[in-house]
Amino acid sequence: MTYCVGLKIDRGLVFMSDTRTNAGMDSISTFRKMHVWEQPGERVIVLMSAGNLATTQAVVSLLDERCKAISERHQTVLETPSMYQTARLVGDTVKEVIASAAPVGEKADSYFNASFVLGGQIKGSEPRLFMIYPEGNFIESTEDTPFFQIGETKYGKPIIIRAYDREMTVAEAVKLMLVSFDSTLKSNLSVGLPLDLLFYARDSFKIELQQRIGQDDPYYRTISDGWSKALKAAFQQLPDFPG
Amino acid sequence: MTYCVGLKIDRGLVFMSDTRTNAGMDSISTFRKMHVWEQPGERVIVLMSAGNLATTQAVVSLLDERCKAISERHQTVLETPSMYQTARLVGDTVKEVIASAAPVGEKADSYFNASFVLGGQIKGSEPRLFMIYPEGNFIESTEDTPFFQIGETKYGKPIIIRAYDREMTVAEAVKLMLVSFDSTLKSNLSVGLPLDLLFYARDSFKIELQQRIGQDDPYYRTISDGWSKALKAAFQQLPDFPG
């Protein structure tokens, strides 16, 4: 499986993804699931993927390759006039890949399934965050739903629901991401370290912060150990059942 | 969906189940998913169910009915010589029901699916806890795996993993259950109040505590509000990302 979260805060967009892929329990590999296209001063686009690795790699490769072929430039993530058009482009590419992988009639709800979180900002408009389904259609985040998760989403959801605040700082948002990922890592073998972290600051049109967080990362260790202890302490502090 | 947890602690067995069943989003009902057979002084048996309601009701009805028909008494949950034999009996009944519901060849991995948590104690042996699969086979809890969840299990798992302690008191165990259920209730519409709670004290051979916990239960409100606050406070107290 996979776990990726895209979170929209007033200060910008925060992305985190794990790197584990598995085909069965004994075929585990590390793959980057976060992909970035950047034109400093003009646009930053981040795409995270979950699902069939062949599909997600094909989608990313196609998007990438088309940026390089000048003649096809009208169709690329470096040229789309808006984030909405970028989401459409990614959705169309997903449909194209799934259709081409399925000459004998596989449908979108098949093993070739993939879903994506897309976020970024293009000069002239606001930062935007989308979730793209295997069928190629998509939804956009709103104030009420300021984050999207893909992959193994359930373990890490309760803490995001409770601790999210649109006015939070980047440092708090990264902490929230790590706590959510740590709960998932502790519960599900198919999500694994290292993690990829990216923060895009609103109206900066460049990437401020991008880093890989591994097992030995001191901040990750602080959060992982600290959260277990803090959770136990929080739990103990609640009154016991009186009955 | 459903959420049920059976937890084995040194002091006995704790069970909790929700009561929501749904066939689609607009067909929601309340059904009890916790069933008890008690012979005070001799045995207490608790069965919780998740999955297709027709299947789980048929399994419970058959187990129940056979207790009343004296001639079939050799095959009942009131007469099994051990908890292991009780688990076999439930497993066989599951297979029987799924087979009978499927004259046209439905398999156990079909819509008629159901899984169960079974726990209790029969005089002469220890309290035991089992999870029974739709295929009718089952596993027993151990020191390493002292709890079983069925239904919508993921949201509420991280807190159990972290806060469980076999030496915990009943009051702490009930608190843990409620926190786990509260996280699930807040994240998933298919799990709903009221909750059924049962505690069986080791070697008591009678039910000490059984109660229904609804929206207005003051302790549930304390936990639900308190946990949100405690979680936020625990989160805030962790150091922010230094990067």
PDB file of C-alpha atoms in Angstrom, chain A residues 93-179:
ATOM      1  CA  THR A  93      -3.285  10.982 -18.407  1.00  0.00           C
ATOM      2  CA  VAL A  94      -4.531   8.530 -15.751  1.00  0.00           C
ATOM      3  CA  LYS A  95      -7.393   7.506 -18.027  1.00  0.00           C
ATOM      4  CA  GLU A  96      -5.015   7.139 -20.977  1.00  0.00           C
ATOM      5  CA  VAL A  97      -2.606   4.935 -19.005  1.00  0.00           C
ATOM      6  CA  ILE A  98      -5.295   2.737 -17.488  1.00  0.00           C
ATOM      7  CA  ALA A  99      -6.945   2.304 -20.896  1.00  0.00           C
ATOM      8  CA  SER A 100      -3.652   1.425 -22.585  1.00  0.00           C
ATOM      9  CA  ALA A 101      -2.729  -1.073 -19.860  1.00  0.00           C
ATOM     10  CA  ALA A 102      -5.957  -2.884 -20.437  1.00  0.00           C
ATOM     11  CA  PRO A 103      -6.230  -4.152 -24.016  1.00  0.00           C
ATOM     12  CA  VAL A 104      -8.501  -6.937 -22.859  1.00  0.00           C
ATOM     13  CA  GLY A 105     -10.957  -4.634 -21.223  1.00  0.00           C
ATOM     14  CA  GLU A 106      -9.761  -3.945 -17.668  1.00  0.00           C
ATOM     15  CA  LYS A 107     -11.833  -1.272 -15.979  1.00  0.00           C
ATOM     16  CA  ALA A 108     -10.731   1.572 -13.708  1.00  0.00           C
ATOM     17  CA  ASP A 109     -11.733  -0.424 -10.657  1.00  0.00           C
ATOM     18  CA  SER A 110      -9.172  -3.059 -11.535  1.00  0.00           C
ATOM     19  CA  TYR A 111      -5.687  -3.885 -10.337  1.00  0.00           C
ATOM     20  CA  PHE A 112      -4.402  -1.044 -12.498  1.00  0.00           C
ATOM     21  CA  ASN A 113      -6.044   1.382 -10.100  1.00  0.00           C
ATOM     22  CA  ALA A 114      -4.239   4.531  -8.995  1.00  0.00           C
ATOM     23  CA  SER A 115      -5.178   7.719  -7.212  1.00  0.00           C
ATOM     24  CA  PHE A 116      -3.325  10.985  -6.844  1.00  0.00           C
ATOM     25  CA  VAL A 117      -3.046  14.081  -4.705  1.00  0.00           C
ATOM     26  CA  LEU A 118      -2.129  17.132  -6.761  1.00  0.00           C
ATOM     27  CA  GLY A 119      -1.271  20.514  -5.308  1.00  0.00           C
ATOM     28  CA  GLY A 120       0.535  23.678  -6.219  1.00  0.00           C
ATOM     29  CA  GLN A 121       0.234  27.224  -7.373  1.00  0.00           C
ATOM     30  CA  ILE A 122       0.453  28.921 -10.757  1.00  0.00           C
ATOM     31  CA  LYS A 123       1.136  32.642 -10.949  1.00  0.00           C
ATOM     32  CA  GLY A 124      -2.083  34.624 -11.009  1.00  0.00           C
ATOM     33  CA  SER A 125      -4.119  32.292  -8.815  1.00  0.00           C
ATOM     34  CA  GLU A 126      -4.291  30.800  -5.332  1.00  0.00           C
ATOM     35  CA  PRO A 127      -2.588  27.619  -4.135  1.00  0.00           C
ATOM     36  CA  ARG A 128      -4.942  24.697  -4.824  1.00  0.00           C
ATOM     37  CA  LEU A 129      -5.151  21.075  -3.777  1.00  0.00           C
ATOM     38  CA  PHE A 130      -6.912  18.243  -5.640  1.00  0.00           C
ATOM     39  CA  MET A 131      -7.558  14.549  -5.304  1.00  0.00           C
ATOM     40  CA  ILE A 132      -7.697  12.634  -8.586  1.00  0.00           C
ATOM     41  CA  TYR A 133      -9.538   9.321  -8.823  1.00  0.00           C
ATOM     42  CA  PRO A 134      -8.635   6.302 -10.979  1.00  0.00           C
ATOM     43  CA  GLU A 135     -11.536   7.244 -13.256  1.00  0.00           C
ATOM     44  CA  GLY A 136      -9.711  10.494 -14.027  1.00  0.00           C
ATOM     45  CA  ASN A 137     -12.230  12.796 -12.363  1.00  0.00           C
ATOM     46  CA  PHE A 138     -11.228  14.832  -9.324  1.00  0.00           C
ATOM     47  CA  ILE A 139     -12.282  16.957  -6.372  1.00  0.00           C
ATOM     48  CA  GLU A 140     -10.759  20.081  -4.884  1.00  0.00           C
ATOM     49  CA  SER A 141     -10.104  20.821  -1.239  1.00  0.00           C
ATOM     50  CA  THR A 142     -12.245  23.392   0.530  1.00  0.00           C
ATOM     51  CA  GLU A 143     -12.193  25.098   3.901  1.00  0.00           C
ATOM     52  CA  ASP A 144     -14.297  22.260   5.266  1.00  0.00           C
ATOM     53  CA  THR A 145     -12.086  19.573   3.756  1.00  0.00           C
ATOM     54  CA  PRO A 146      -8.610  21.055   3.799  1.00  0.00           C
ATOM     55  CA  PHE A 147      -6.681  17.806   3.365  1.00  0.00           C
ATOM     56  CA  PHE A 148      -6.628  14.713   1.180  1.00  0.00           C
ATOM     57  CA  GLN A 149      -5.207  11.316   2.004  1.00  0.00           C
ATOM     58  CA  ILE A 150      -4.581   8.424  -0.371  1.00  0.00           C
ATOM     59  CA  GLY A 151      -3.534   4.831   0.293  1.00  0.00           C
ATOM     60  CA  GLU A 152      -3.723   3.485   3.826  1.00  0.00           C
ATOM     61  CA  THR A 153      -5.678   6.452   5.160  1.00  0.00           C
ATOM     62  CA  LYS A 154      -7.605   5.295   8.181  1.00  0.00           C
ATOM     63  CA  TYR A 155      -5.041   4.927  10.969  1.00  0.00           C
ATOM     64  CA  GLY A 156      -3.735   8.453  10.588  1.00  0.00           C
ATOM     65  CA  LYS A 157      -7.030  10.239  10.031  1.00  0.00           C
ATOM     66  CA  PRO A 158      -8.335  10.828  13.595  1.00  0.00           C
ATOM     67  CA  ILE A 159      -5.357  12.963  14.636  1.00  0.00           C
ATOM     68  CA  ILE A 160      -5.576  15.140  11.514  1.00  0.00           C
ATOM     69  CA  ILE A 161      -9.295  15.681  12.073  1.00  0.00           C
ATOM     70  CA  ARG A 162      -8.647  16.760  15.630  1.00  0.00           C
ATOM     71  CA  ALA A 163      -5.431  18.769  15.463  1.00  0.00           C
ATOM     72  CA  TYR A 164      -5.728  20.510  12.084  1.00  0.00           C
ATOM     73  CA  ASP A 165      -6.010  24.277  12.208  1.00  0.00           C
ATOM     74  CA  ARG A 166      -5.772  26.352   9.033  1.00  0.00           C
ATOM     75  CA  GLU A 167      -3.724  28.958  10.858  1.00  0.00           C
ATOM     76  CA  MET A 168      -1.096  26.484  12.007  1.00  0.00           C
ATOM     77  CA  THR A 169       2.570  27.152  11.295  1.00  0.00           C
ATOM     78  CA  VAL A 170       4.647  25.027   8.946  1.00  0.00           C
ATOM     79  CA  ALA A 171       6.470  23.574  11.934  1.00  0.00           C
ATOM     80  CA  GLU A 172       3.160  22.512  13.479  1.00  0.00           C
ATOM     81  CA  ALA A 173       1.849  21.159  10.190  1.00  0.00           C
ATOM     82  CA  VAL A 174       4.954  19.007   9.685  1.00  0.00           C
ATOM     83  CA  LYS A 175       4.575  17.745  13.241  1.00  0.00           C
ATOM     84  CA  LEU A 176       0.936  16.837  12.522  1.00  0.00           C
ATOM     85  CA  MET A 177       1.964  14.984   9.374  1.00  0.00           C
ATOM     86  CA  LEU A 178       4.632  13.029  11.234  1.00  0.00           C
ATOM     87  CA  VAL A 179       2.250  12.049  14.028  1.00  0.00           C
TER      88      VAL A 179
END
